[in-house]
Amino acid sequence: MRKVNEENERIKRKYLQYSKSAQRKDEATIDKDERAILHFESSTNYAPFKKFRIEQAIRYRDKLDTEKNKKTGKPLAKATIAKRLASIKAFIFWLADQPGYKSRIRYSDADYFNMDAKGQRVAHAVRERPYPSLEMVRHTFNLMPTTTDIERRNAAIFAFLMVSGARDGAAASLRLKHINLVDGYVFQDARQVRTKNSKTFTTYFMPVDPIYTECFCTWVQYLQSELLFGPDDPLFPPPEMGVEDGQFTVVGLKRETYQNANALRTVVKQAFENAGLPTFAPHSFRKTLTKWADTHYPTREAFKAFSQNIGHESVVTTVSAYCSVSTERQGELIKAPKHPV
C-alpha cells in the first residue's frame, strides 16, 4: 500500500476539481495529470507539498531519465517524460497561488520541471505511423466470423469504422437514434456521444467498399427488427454474461453503451491478429480513409467536405495529421520535379 498524506490529498482534490470545472479538461486528461502528480509525490516519499524544494524537482527529472517502462523494460519515451513533467509543472504553478502555499512556493519553481531542449525536440518530433492498406482491411474483414451475435456485432464495428472514420470513443457511445440509414449518415451529437472536444457534427457514410455499408446496415436492422432495440439503445452493445448449463457465458446483449473504447480496440486488434497481419488501432482507419479520399475527392471543395465528414474544422488539420509524405516518397518527388510546360 502506498502512503497517504491527507493534506496533499486535499489540495490535489482541489486542483483536479479546478482542472475539470475551470479549465474544462476531459476525464482522460485529468486522470493522466493525477497519475503524474502521484508519481512525483512518491519520489519525495509523500512529503507535504508545503515543504517543496527545487532539489525535489531536479531529482525527479533525473529519476525519469533512468526509469524503465514496466511493460517493455525499456527507458521511458521522451514523449511520456514530457507529458509527466508538463502535468506536474502546471500543478506546482497553480499551488504557488493557493492559500498556505504562496509563501512557500514561487511561480518560477515550476520552471524546474521544464524538459531540456534536446529532449523536447525528440518528444515532439513527428514520426510516420503505420496504417493498414485498403487491401489489408478488406482481407481482415472477410475473415471475421459472423455466427453469433457478438461476432456479428464485431464485424459491424469494423465495418462502421471504415464507412465513417469515427473515433473509437465516439463509436462506443453511439445509440441507434444517431444512425440514419435512409440518408446514410451518423449524427455525432456531443450531448450524448463522446466526440473529441465535444464537437457535434454529421458524418455521411463513405463509399469505400459496399461490403462495409451492407454489413453495418444489416446489423442496425437486426438490432431493430430481431432484438427489438429502440432509439436509445446502444449501437454496439456490450455482452450480457450469465450461466447456462453450468457455464459462465454470453446470454445476450446489454441495453447500455460501453463506458470507454477498450472493447472496440480489442475487436480491431484481434481481427488483424486472426488474419495473420500486423495489428492496428481503430484510429489508424482514419489515415487509411484519408489516403483513399486524397484520390477519390480530388477537388478542393470535395476534400474539404471529407475533412468535415471526419470532424475536422480545417483541411489543414486533416492534411497535417493524416497526409504526411513518406521519406521514400519525399526523395522521389525532390529528385524528379515536374517542370511546367
Coordinates of C-alpha atoms in Angstrom, one line a residue:
M1 CA 0.0 0.0 0.0
R2 CA 1.2 3.5 -0.8
K3 CA 1.5 6.1 1.8
V4 CA -1.2 8.8 2.1
N5 CA -0.6 12.4 3.0
E6 CA -4.0 13.7 3.9
E7 CA -3.0 17.4 3.4
N8 CA -1.6 16.5 -0.1
E9 CA -4.8 14.6 -1.0
R10 CA -7.0 17.6 -0.1
I11 CA -5.0 20.0 -2.2
K12 CA -4.8 17.6 -5.1
R13 CA -8.5 17.1 -5.0
K14 CA -9.0 20.9 -5.1
Y15 CA -6.6 21.1 -8.1
L16 CA -8.3 18.3 -10.0
Q17 CA -11.7 20.0 -9.4
Y18 CA -10.2 23.2 -10.8
S19 CA -8.9 21.3 -13.9
K20 CA -12.4 19.9 -14.5
S21 CA -14.6 22.9 -13.7
A22 CA -12.4 25.8 -14.7
Q23 CA -10.0 24.5 -17.3
R24 CA -12.7 22.2 -18.7
K25 CA -10.3 19.3 -19.1
D26 CA -11.8 15.9 -20.0
E27 CA -11.6 12.9 -17.6
A28 CA -8.9 11.2 -19.5
T29 CA -6.6 14.2 -19.3
I30 CA -7.4 14.7 -15.6
D31 CA -6.6 11.0 -14.9
K32 CA -3.2 11.4 -16.6
D33 CA -2.4 14.6 -14.6
E34 CA -3.4 12.8 -11.4
R35 CA -1.1 9.9 -12.1
A36 CA 1.8 12.2 -12.9
I37 CA 1.4 14.2 -9.7
L38 CA 1.2 11.0 -7.7
H39 CA 4.4 9.7 -9.4
F40 CA 6.2 12.8 -8.4
E41 CA 4.8 12.7 -4.9
S42 CA 6.1 9.1 -4.5
S43 CA 9.6 10.2 -5.4
T44 CA 9.5 12.6 -2.4
N45 CA 8.3 9.8 -0.1
Y46 CA 5.0 11.7 0.0
A47 CA 6.4 14.7 1.7
P48 CA 4.0 17.6 2.2
F49 CA 3.8 19.9 -0.9
K50 CA 4.2 22.8 1.5
K51 CA 7.8 21.6 2.0
F52 CA 8.5 21.6 -1.7
R53 CA 12.1 22.3 -2.7
I54 CA 13.6 22.7 -6.1
E55 CA 16.0 19.8 -5.3
Q56 CA 13.0 17.5 -5.4
A57 CA 12.2 18.6 -9.0
I58 CA 15.8 18.1 -10.0
R59 CA 16.0 14.7 -8.5
Y60 CA 12.7 13.8 -10.1
R61 CA 13.9 14.8 -13.6
D62 CA 16.9 12.6 -13.1
K63 CA 14.7 9.7 -11.9
L64 CA 12.6 10.0 -15.1
D65 CA 15.8 9.8 -17.3
T66 CA 16.7 6.4 -15.7
E67 CA 13.3 4.9 -15.1
K68 CA 12.2 1.9 -17.2
N69 CA 8.8 1.2 -18.7
K70 CA 7.3 -1.6 -16.6
K71 CA 5.8 -3.4 -19.7
T72 CA 8.7 -3.2 -22.1
G73 CA 11.6 -2.8 -19.8
K74 CA 12.9 0.0 -22.0
P75 CA 13.7 3.6 -20.9
L76 CA 10.6 5.9 -20.7
A77 CA 9.8 7.5 -24.1
K78 CA 10.7 11.2 -24.3
A79 CA 7.0 12.0 -25.1
T80 CA 6.0 10.2 -21.8
I81 CA 8.5 12.2 -19.8
A82 CA 7.5 15.5 -21.4
K83 CA 3.8 14.9 -20.6
R84 CA 4.5 14.0 -17.0
L85 CA 6.7 17.0 -16.4
A86 CA 4.1 19.3 -18.0
S87 CA 1.4 17.9 -15.7
I88 CA 3.5 18.5 -12.6
K89 CA 4.7 21.9 -13.8
A90 CA 1.1 23.1 -14.2
F91 CA 0.2 21.8 -10.7
I92 CA 3.2 23.5 -9.0
F93 CA 2.4 26.7 -10.8
W94 CA -1.2 26.5 -9.6
L95 CA 0.0 25.8 -6.0
A96 CA 2.0 29.0 -5.9
D97 CA -1.3 30.9 -5.9
Q98 CA -3.0 28.9 -3.2
P99 CA -3.5 30.0 0.5
G100 CA -0.9 28.3 2.7
Y101 CA 1.4 27.7 -0.3
K102 CA 2.1 31.3 -1.6
S103 CA 4.8 31.9 1.0
R104 CA 6.5 28.5 0.3
I105 CA 6.3 28.1 -3.5
R106 CA 7.2 30.6 -6.2
Y107 CA 5.8 30.6 -9.7
S108 CA 9.3 30.2 -11.0
D109 CA 9.7 27.0 -9.1
A110 CA 7.5 25.3 -11.7
D111 CA 10.2 26.0 -14.3
Y112 CA 12.4 23.3 -12.7
F113 CA 10.1 20.8 -14.3
N114 CA 11.0 22.0 -17.8
M115 CA 12.5 19.4 -20.2
D116 CA 15.8 20.2 -21.9
A117 CA 15.6 21.5 -25.4
K118 CA 17.0 18.3 -27.0
G119 CA 14.5 16.1 -25.1
Q120 CA 11.7 18.4 -26.2
R121 CA 12.7 18.1 -29.9
V122 CA 12.7 14.3 -29.6
A123 CA 9.4 14.2 -27.7
H124 CA 7.6 16.4 -30.2
A125 CA 9.1 15.0 -33.4
V126 CA 6.6 13.9 -36.0
R127 CA 7.0 10.3 -36.9
E128 CA 5.4 8.2 -39.6
R129 CA 2.8 5.9 -38.1
P130 CA 1.8 2.7 -39.9
Y131 CA -1.7 2.2 -41.2
P132 CA -3.4 -0.6 -43.0
S133 CA -3.9 -0.5 -46.7
L134 CA -7.4 -1.0 -48.2
E135 CA -6.4 -4.4 -49.3
M136 CA -5.3 -5.4 -45.7
V137 CA -8.5 -4.1 -44.3
R138 CA -10.7 -5.9 -46.7
H139 CA -8.8 -9.2 -46.3
T140 CA -9.1 -8.9 -42.5
F141 CA -12.8 -8.1 -42.7
N142 CA -13.5 -11.0 -45.0
L143 CA -12.0 -13.4 -42.4
M144 CA -14.2 -12.1 -39.5
P145 CA -16.7 -14.8 -38.3
T146 CA -20.4 -13.8 -38.2
T147 CA -22.1 -16.7 -36.5
T148 CA -23.0 -15.4 -33.1
D149 CA -24.5 -12.0 -32.1
I150 CA -21.1 -10.9 -30.7
E151 CA -19.3 -11.9 -33.9
R152 CA -21.9 -10.0 -36.0
R153 CA -21.5 -7.0 -33.7
N154 CA -17.7 -7.1 -34.1
A155 CA -17.9 -7.2 -37.8
A156 CA -20.3 -4.3 -37.7
I157 CA -17.9 -2.3 -35.6
F158 CA -15.1 -3.0 -38.1
A159 CA -17.4 -2.0 -41.0
F160 CA -18.7 1.1 -39.3
L161 CA -15.2 2.4 -38.6
M162 CA -14.5 2.1 -42.3
V163 CA -17.6 3.8 -43.6
S164 CA -17.5 6.6 -41.0
G165 CA -13.9 7.2 -39.9
A166 CA -15.4 7.8 -36.4
R167 CA -13.1 7.9 -33.4
D168 CA -13.4 4.8 -31.3
G169 CA -14.6 6.7 -28.2
A170 CA -17.4 8.2 -30.2
A171 CA -18.3 4.8 -31.8
A172 CA -18.5 3.2 -28.4
S173 CA -21.0 5.7 -27.1
L174 CA -23.4 5.8 -30.1
R175 CA -27.1 4.9 -29.9
L176 CA -29.4 3.8 -32.6
K177 CA -31.1 7.1 -32.7
H178 CA -27.8 8.6 -34.0
I179 CA -28.0 6.5 -37.2
N180 CA -29.9 7.4 -40.3
L181 CA -29.9 4.6 -42.8
V182 CA -32.2 6.3 -45.2
D183 CA -29.9 9.2 -45.9
G184 CA -26.8 7.3 -44.9
Y185 CA -25.2 9.2 -42.0
V186 CA -24.4 9.2 -38.3
F187 CA -25.2 12.3 -36.2
Q188 CA -22.4 12.6 -33.7
D189 CA -24.3 14.6 -31.0
A190 CA -21.8 15.8 -28.4
R191 CA -24.6 15.8 -25.8
Q192 CA -24.6 12.0 -25.8
V193 CA -21.6 11.0 -28.0
R194 CA -18.1 11.2 -26.7
T195 CA -16.7 13.2 -29.6
K196 CA -13.3 14.9 -29.5
N197 CA -13.5 18.4 -27.9
S198 CA -17.3 17.8 -27.5
K199 CA -17.9 18.8 -31.1
T200 CA -21.3 18.0 -32.8
F201 CA -21.2 17.1 -36.5
T202 CA -22.7 14.8 -39.1
T203 CA -20.8 12.1 -40.8
Y204 CA -22.1 10.6 -44.1
F205 CA -21.2 7.0 -44.9
M206 CA -18.3 7.0 -47.3
P207 CA -18.5 4.7 -50.4
V208 CA -15.1 3.0 -49.7
D209 CA -16.5 -0.5 -50.4
P210 CA -20.1 -1.7 -50.4
I211 CA -19.3 -4.7 -48.2
Y212 CA -18.8 -2.4 -45.2
T213 CA -22.0 -0.5 -45.8
E214 CA -24.0 -3.6 -46.3
C215 CA -22.7 -5.3 -43.1
F216 CA -23.3 -2.2 -41.0
C217 CA -26.8 -1.6 -42.3
T218 CA -27.7 -5.3 -41.8
W219 CA -26.5 -5.0 -38.2
V220 CA -28.7 -2.0 -37.5
Q221 CA -31.7 -3.6 -39.0
Y222 CA -31.1 -6.8 -37.0
L223 CA -31.0 -4.8 -33.7
Q224 CA -34.2 -3.1 -34.6
S225 CA -36.3 -5.9 -36.1
E226 CA -34.9 -9.0 -34.4
L227 CA -33.7 -7.9 -31.0
L228 CA -36.3 -5.1 -30.8
F229 CA -33.7 -2.4 -29.8
G230 CA -35.1 1.1 -29.6
P231 CA -33.7 4.6 -30.4
D232 CA -32.0 5.0 -27.0
D233 CA -30.4 1.5 -27.1
P234 CA -26.7 1.2 -27.9
L235 CA -25.4 0.7 -31.4
F236 CA -22.7 -1.6 -30.3
P237 CA -24.0 -3.2 -27.0
P238 CA -21.7 -5.0 -24.5
P239 CA -22.3 -8.7 -23.9
E240 CA -24.7 -9.8 -21.2
M241 CA -23.0 -12.5 -19.2
G242 CA -24.8 -15.3 -17.4
V243 CA -24.8 -19.0 -16.5
E244 CA -26.1 -21.7 -18.9
D245 CA -25.6 -25.4 -18.4
G246 CA -23.3 -24.6 -15.5
Q247 CA -21.0 -22.5 -17.7
F248 CA -20.4 -18.7 -17.5
T249 CA -21.2 -17.5 -21.0
V250 CA -22.7 -14.7 -23.1
V251 CA -26.5 -14.9 -22.8
G252 CA -27.5 -11.7 -24.6
L253 CA -26.7 -8.1 -25.3
K254 CA -26.9 -5.3 -22.8
R255 CA -29.0 -2.2 -23.4
E256 CA -26.3 0.3 -22.4
T257 CA -23.3 1.7 -24.1
Y258 CA -19.6 0.9 -23.2
Q259 CA -18.0 3.3 -20.8
N260 CA -14.9 3.5 -22.9
A261 CA -13.4 2.3 -26.2
N262 CA -11.3 -0.5 -24.9
A263 CA -13.6 -3.3 -26.2
L264 CA -13.6 -1.7 -29.7
R265 CA -9.9 -1.5 -29.8
T266 CA -9.6 -5.2 -28.8
V267 CA -12.1 -6.1 -31.6
V268 CA -10.0 -4.4 -34.2
K269 CA -6.7 -5.7 -32.9
Q270 CA -7.9 -9.3 -32.7
A271 CA -9.3 -9.1 -36.2
F272 CA -5.9 -8.3 -37.6
E273 CA -4.2 -10.9 -35.5
N274 CA -6.6 -13.6 -36.7
A275 CA -5.9 -12.5 -40.3
G276 CA -2.2 -13.0 -39.6
L277 CA -1.4 -9.3 -40.2
P278 CA 0.3 -6.6 -38.1
T279 CA -2.2 -5.2 -35.6
F280 CA -3.7 -1.7 -35.9
A281 CA -5.8 0.5 -33.7
P282 CA -9.2 1.9 -34.8
H283 CA -7.7 5.3 -35.2
S284 CA -5.4 4.1 -38.0
F285 CA -8.5 3.7 -40.2
R286 CA -8.8 7.5 -40.3
K287 CA -5.4 7.6 -42.1
T288 CA -6.5 4.8 -44.4
L289 CA -9.6 6.7 -45.3
T290 CA -7.7 10.0 -45.8
K291 CA -5.3 8.3 -48.3
W292 CA -8.3 6.9 -50.1
A293 CA -10.1 10.4 -50.1
D294 CA -7.0 12.0 -51.4
T295 CA -7.6 10.2 -54.7
H296 CA -11.4 10.0 -54.7
Y297 CA -12.1 13.6 -53.7
P298 CA -9.6 15.5 -56.0
T299 CA -11.3 19.0 -55.9
R300 CA -10.7 21.4 -53.1
E301 CA -14.4 21.5 -52.3
A302 CA -14.8 17.7 -52.2
F303 CA -11.7 17.2 -49.9
K304 CA -13.0 20.0 -47.6
A305 CA -16.3 18.0 -47.4
F306 CA -14.3 14.9 -46.5
S307 CA -12.4 16.8 -43.8
Q308 CA -15.7 18.0 -42.3
N309 CA -17.0 14.5 -42.5
I310 CA -14.4 13.1 -40.1
G311 CA -14.8 16.0 -37.7
H312 CA -12.1 18.5 -38.7
E313 CA -12.8 22.2 -38.9
S314 CA -9.8 22.8 -41.2
V315 CA -8.4 20.9 -44.1
V316 CA -5.0 21.8 -42.8
T317 CA -5.7 19.6 -39.8
T318 CA -6.6 16.6 -42.0
V319 CA -3.5 17.1 -44.2
S320 CA -1.0 17.6 -41.4
A321 CA -2.4 14.7 -39.3
Y322 CA -3.0 12.1 -42.0
C323 CA -1.4 13.1 -45.2
S324 CA 2.3 13.0 -44.4
V325 CA 4.7 12.2 -47.2
S326 CA 6.8 9.2 -46.5
T327 CA 10.6 9.6 -46.6
E328 CA 10.9 7.4 -49.7
R329 CA 8.2 9.5 -51.5
Q330 CA 9.8 12.7 -50.4
G331 CA 13.0 11.6 -52.1
E332 CA 11.2 10.6 -55.3
L333 CA 9.4 14.0 -55.5
I334 CA 12.5 16.0 -54.8
K335 CA 14.7 14.1 -57.3
A336 CA 12.3 14.2 -60.1
P337 CA 10.4 17.5 -60.2
K338 CA 7.8 18.1 -62.9
H339 CA 8.6 21.2 -64.9
P340 CA 5.7 23.3 -66.1
V341 CA 5.1 23.2 -69.9

